Coordinates of C-alpha atoms and ligand atoms in Angstrom, one line a residue:
X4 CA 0.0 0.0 0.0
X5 CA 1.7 3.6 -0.7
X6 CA 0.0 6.8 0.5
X7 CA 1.3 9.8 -1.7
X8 CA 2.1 13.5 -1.7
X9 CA 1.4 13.7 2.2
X10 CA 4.3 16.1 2.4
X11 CA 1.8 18.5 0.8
X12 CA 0.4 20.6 3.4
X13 CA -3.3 21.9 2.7
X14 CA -4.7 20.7 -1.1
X15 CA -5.8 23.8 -2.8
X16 CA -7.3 24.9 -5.8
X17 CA -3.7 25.6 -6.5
X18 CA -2.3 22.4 -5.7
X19 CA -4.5 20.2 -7.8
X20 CA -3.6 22.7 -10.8
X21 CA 0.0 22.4 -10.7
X22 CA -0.4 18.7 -10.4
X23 CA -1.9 19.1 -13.9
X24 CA 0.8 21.3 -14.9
X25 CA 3.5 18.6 -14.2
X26 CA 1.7 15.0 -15.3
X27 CA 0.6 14.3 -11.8
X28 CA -2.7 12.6 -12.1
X29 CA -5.1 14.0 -9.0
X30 CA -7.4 11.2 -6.9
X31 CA -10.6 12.2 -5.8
X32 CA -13.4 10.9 -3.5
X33 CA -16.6 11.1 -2.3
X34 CA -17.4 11.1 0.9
X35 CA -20.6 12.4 3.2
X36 CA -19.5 12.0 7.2
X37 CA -16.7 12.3 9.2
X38 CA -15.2 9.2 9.9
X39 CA -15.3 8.1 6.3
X40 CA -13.9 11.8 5.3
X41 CA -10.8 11.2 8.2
X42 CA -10.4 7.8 6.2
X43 CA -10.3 9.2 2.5
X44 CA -8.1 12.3 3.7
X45 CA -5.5 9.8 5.6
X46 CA -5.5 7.4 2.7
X47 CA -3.9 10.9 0.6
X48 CA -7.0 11.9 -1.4
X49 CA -6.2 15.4 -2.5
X50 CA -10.4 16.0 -2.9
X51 CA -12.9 15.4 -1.4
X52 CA -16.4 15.8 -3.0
X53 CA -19.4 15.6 -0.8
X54 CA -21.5 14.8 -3.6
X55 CA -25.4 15.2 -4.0
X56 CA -24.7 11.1 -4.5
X57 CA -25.2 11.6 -0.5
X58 CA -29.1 10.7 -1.6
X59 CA -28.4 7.7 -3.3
X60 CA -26.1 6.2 -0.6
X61 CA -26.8 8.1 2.2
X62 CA -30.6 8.5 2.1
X63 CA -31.9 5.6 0.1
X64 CA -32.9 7.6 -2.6
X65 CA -33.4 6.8 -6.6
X66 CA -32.2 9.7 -7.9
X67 CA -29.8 12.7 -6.5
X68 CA -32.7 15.6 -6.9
X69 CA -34.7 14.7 -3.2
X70 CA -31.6 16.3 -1.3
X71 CA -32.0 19.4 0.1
X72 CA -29.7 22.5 0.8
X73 CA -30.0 22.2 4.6
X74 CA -29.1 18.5 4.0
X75 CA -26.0 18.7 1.6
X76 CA -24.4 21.4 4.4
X77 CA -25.0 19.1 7.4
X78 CA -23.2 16.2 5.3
X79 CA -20.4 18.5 4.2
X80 CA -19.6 20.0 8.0
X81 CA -18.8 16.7 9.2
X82 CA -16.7 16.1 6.3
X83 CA -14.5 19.2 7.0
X84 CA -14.3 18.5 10.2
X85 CA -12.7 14.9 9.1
X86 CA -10.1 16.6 6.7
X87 CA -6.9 18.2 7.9
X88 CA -5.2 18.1 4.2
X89 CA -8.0 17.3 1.2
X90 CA -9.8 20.0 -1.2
X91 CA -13.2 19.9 0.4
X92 CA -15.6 20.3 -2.9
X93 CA -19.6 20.7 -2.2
X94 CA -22.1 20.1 -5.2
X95 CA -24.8 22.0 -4.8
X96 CA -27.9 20.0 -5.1
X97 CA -30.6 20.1 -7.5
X98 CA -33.1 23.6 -6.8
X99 CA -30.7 25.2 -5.2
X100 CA -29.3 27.1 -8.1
X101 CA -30.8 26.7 -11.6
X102 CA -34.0 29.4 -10.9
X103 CA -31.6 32.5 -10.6
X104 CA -28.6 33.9 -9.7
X105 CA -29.3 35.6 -6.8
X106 CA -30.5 32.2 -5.5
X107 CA -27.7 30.0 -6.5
X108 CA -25.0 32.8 -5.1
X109 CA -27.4 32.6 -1.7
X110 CA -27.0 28.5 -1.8
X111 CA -23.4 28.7 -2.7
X112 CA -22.5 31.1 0.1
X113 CA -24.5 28.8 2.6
X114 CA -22.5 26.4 1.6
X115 CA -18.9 27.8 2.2
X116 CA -20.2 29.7 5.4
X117 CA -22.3 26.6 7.5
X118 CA -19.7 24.2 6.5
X119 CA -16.3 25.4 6.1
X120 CA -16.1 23.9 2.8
X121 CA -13.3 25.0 0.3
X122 CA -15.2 25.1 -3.5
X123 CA -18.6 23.8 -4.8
X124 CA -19.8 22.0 -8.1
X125 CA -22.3 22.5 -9.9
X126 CA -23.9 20.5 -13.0
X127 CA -24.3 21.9 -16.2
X128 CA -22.4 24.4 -19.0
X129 CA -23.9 27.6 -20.3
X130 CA -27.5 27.1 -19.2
X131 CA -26.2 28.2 -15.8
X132 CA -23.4 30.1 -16.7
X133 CA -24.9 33.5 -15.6
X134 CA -25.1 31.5 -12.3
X135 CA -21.7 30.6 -11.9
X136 CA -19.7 33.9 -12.7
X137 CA -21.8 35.1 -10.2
X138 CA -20.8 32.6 -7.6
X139 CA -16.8 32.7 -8.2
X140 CA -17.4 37.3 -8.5
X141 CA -18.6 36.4 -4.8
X142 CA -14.8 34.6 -4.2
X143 CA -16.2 31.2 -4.2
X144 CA -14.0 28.2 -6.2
X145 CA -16.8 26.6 -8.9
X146 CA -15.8 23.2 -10.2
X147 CA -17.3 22.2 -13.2
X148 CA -19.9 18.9 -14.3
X149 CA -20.3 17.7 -18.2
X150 CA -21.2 14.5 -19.7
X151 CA -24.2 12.5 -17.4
X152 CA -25.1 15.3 -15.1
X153 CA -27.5 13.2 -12.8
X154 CA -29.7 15.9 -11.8
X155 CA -31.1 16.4 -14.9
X156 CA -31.8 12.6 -15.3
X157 CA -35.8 12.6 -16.1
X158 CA -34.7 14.9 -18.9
X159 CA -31.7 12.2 -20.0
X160 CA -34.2 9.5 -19.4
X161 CA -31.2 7.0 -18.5
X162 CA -27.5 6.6 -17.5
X163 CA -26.3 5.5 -20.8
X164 CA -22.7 7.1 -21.5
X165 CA -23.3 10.8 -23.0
X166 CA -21.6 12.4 -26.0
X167 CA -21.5 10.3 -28.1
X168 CA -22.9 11.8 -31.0
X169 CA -21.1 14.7 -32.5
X170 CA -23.1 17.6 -31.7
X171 CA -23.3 16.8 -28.6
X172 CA -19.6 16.0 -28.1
X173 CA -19.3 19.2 -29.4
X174 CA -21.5 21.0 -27.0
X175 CA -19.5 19.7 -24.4
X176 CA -16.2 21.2 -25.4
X177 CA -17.7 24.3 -26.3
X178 CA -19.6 24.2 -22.6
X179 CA -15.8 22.8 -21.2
X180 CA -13.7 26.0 -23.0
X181 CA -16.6 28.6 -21.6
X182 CA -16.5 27.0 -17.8
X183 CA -12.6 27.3 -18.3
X184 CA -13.1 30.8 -19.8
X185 CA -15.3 32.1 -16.7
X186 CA -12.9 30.9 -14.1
X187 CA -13.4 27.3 -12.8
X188 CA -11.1 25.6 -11.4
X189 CA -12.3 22.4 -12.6
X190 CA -13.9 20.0 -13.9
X191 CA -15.6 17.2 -13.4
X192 CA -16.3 14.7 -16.8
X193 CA -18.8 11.9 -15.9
X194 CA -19.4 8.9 -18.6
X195 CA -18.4 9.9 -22.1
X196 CA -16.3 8.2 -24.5
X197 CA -12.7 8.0 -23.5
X198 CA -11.6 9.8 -26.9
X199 CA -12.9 12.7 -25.9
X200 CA -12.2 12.7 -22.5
X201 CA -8.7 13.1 -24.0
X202 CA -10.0 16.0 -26.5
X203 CA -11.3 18.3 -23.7
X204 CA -8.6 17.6 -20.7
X205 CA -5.3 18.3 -23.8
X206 CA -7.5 21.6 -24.8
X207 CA -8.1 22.7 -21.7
X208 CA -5.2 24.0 -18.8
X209 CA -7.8 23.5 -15.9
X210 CA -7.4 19.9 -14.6
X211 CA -10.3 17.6 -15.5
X212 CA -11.6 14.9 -13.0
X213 CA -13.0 11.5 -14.6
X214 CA -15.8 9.1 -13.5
X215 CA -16.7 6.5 -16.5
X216 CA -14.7 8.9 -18.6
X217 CA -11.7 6.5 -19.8
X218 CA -8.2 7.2 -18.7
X219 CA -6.7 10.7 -20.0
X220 CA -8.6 12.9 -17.6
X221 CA -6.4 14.3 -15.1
X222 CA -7.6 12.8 -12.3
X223 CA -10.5 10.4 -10.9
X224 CA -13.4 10.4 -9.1
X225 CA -15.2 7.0 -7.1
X226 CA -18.5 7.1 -5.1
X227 CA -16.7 5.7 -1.7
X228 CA -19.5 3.3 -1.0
X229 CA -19.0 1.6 -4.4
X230 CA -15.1 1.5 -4.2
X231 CA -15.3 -0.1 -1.0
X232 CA -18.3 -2.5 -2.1
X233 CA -20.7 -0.8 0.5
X234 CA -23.3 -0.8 -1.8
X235 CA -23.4 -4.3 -3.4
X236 CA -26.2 -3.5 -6.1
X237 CA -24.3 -1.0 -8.0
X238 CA -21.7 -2.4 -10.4
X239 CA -21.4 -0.5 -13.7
X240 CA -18.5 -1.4 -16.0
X241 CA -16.3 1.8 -14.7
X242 CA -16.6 0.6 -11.2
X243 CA -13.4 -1.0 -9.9
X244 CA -14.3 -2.3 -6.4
X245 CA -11.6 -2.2 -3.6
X246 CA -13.0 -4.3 -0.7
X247 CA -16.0 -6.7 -0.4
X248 CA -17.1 -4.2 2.9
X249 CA -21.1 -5.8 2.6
X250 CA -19.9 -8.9 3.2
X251 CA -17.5 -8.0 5.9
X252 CA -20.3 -5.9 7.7
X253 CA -22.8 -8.2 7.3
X254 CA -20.8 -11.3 8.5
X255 CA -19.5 -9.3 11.6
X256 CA -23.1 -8.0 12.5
X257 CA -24.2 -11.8 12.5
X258 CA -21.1 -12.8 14.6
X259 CA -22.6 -10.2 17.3
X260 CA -26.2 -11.3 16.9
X261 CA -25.0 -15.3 17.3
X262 CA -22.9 -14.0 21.0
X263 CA -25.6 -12.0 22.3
X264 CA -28.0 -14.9 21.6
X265 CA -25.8 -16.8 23.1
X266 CA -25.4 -15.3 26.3
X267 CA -21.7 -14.8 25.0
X268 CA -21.4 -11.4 24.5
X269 CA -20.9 -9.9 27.0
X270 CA -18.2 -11.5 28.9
X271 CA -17.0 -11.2 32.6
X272 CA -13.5 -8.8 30.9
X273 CA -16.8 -6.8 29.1
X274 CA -18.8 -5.9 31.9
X275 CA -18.2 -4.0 35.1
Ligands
LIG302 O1 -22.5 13.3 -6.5 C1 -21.4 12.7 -6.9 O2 -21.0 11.8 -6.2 C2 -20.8 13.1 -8.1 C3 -19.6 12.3 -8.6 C4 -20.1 11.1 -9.2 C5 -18.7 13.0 -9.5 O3 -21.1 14.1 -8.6

């Protein structure tokens, strides 16, 4: 096992750029509460992305539109409080900044203030441009989503990989160059074809973060429950799984039902 780059002191905006600048590809990871965030930012994650997924694996839910503002910053302040050396990156969950603005700049600044977070993301390319200059005028780090943006999944109508066709590929670099253009700092690239996950991370400088997006982005992205096989359901051909943790859970949590039923648990050395 080799942890890396822990000599770096506090992962910045900055830091994850300059990886880019020299080849260095950047590991990222979800994660939604503390302990799992002290975990990831041990292990020498340089970010962190307490992701709206938080409503799949956290809540239970379908779909990532049910979580709420109010939610997203209670998951995010336990992550920060986890994290002594990761990028702490915030998506900003679906309603909380496609009406206006005004709105999104109020959501994004609840955000940064409530939780301590460093930077939010935010799905989408110019339809919410407008949004987004005004949100990094305000001093706050935007990191960018193309490809399968999941909160606008009823108008996708399924998961399938994205861009594959050429206008649309095309949309997405134009969308990629303009999110680069306004100042983010990032971007996230979620299942299109490897090819042009290469296309958009050479043309851009800003570093680009792949999920299901081949191997040239300049970094990588994991839900944390699916790399550590938390979630046993979800196994899409992207997905490499790191640990069998259902089965581990599941076959510890039995061992402790079987001693308590059999007056074994606790012992004599257990009790007081
Ligand atoms: O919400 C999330 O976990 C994400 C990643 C899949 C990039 O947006």
């Amino acid at each position: 096992m080799s942890v890396h780059n822990l000599d770096i002191k506090r992962v910045t905006t900055h830091t994850i750029q300059e990886l880019k600048n020299k080849g260095e590809k950047i590991s990222a990871l979800t994660a939604y509460d503390f302990s799992m965030a002290r975990a990831v930012d041990t292990a020498g994650v340089e970010v962190i992305l307490v992701g709206d997924s938080a409503s799949n694996v956290m809540a239970g839910h379908e779909t990532t539109l049910p979580i709420t503002l109010d939610q997203m910053i209670y998951h995010a302040g336990s992550v920060v409080r986890g994290v002594k050396r990761a990028l702490v990156v915030v998506d900003l969950p679906f309603g909380s900044y496609q009406g206006n603005s005004a709105e999104a700049l109020r959501s994004a600044i609840r955000i940064m203030k409530e939780s301590g977070a460093h930077a939010v993301k935010m799905e989408g390319g110019l339809e919410i441009k407008e949004s987004i200059v005004r949100i990094l005028s305000a001093g706050v780090p935007v990191m960018g989503h193309l490809g399968l943006t999941p909160q606008s999944i009823y108008k996708f109508g399924t998961y399938a990989v994205r861009a594959k066709e050429e206008a649309e590929a095309q949309k997405l670099m134009d969308d990629a160059h303009m999110l680069q253009d306004i100042g983010c700092f990032g971007l996230v690239l979620e299942k299109i074809p490897a090819a042009l996950t290469k296309k958009v991370s050479q043309s851009l400088t800003i570093p680009t973060i792949g999920i299901g997006a081949g191997p040239d982005a300049d970094g990588q992205i994991l839900v944390i429950h699916d790399l550590l096989g938390i979630t046993n359901e979800f196994k899409p051909r992207f997905l490499r799984q790191y640990a069998d943790l259902h089965t581990v859970m599941t076959e510890a949590i039995a061992r402790y039902v079987d001693d308590v039923k059999g007056h074994d648990f606790p012992n004599e050395k257990e009790a007081y």
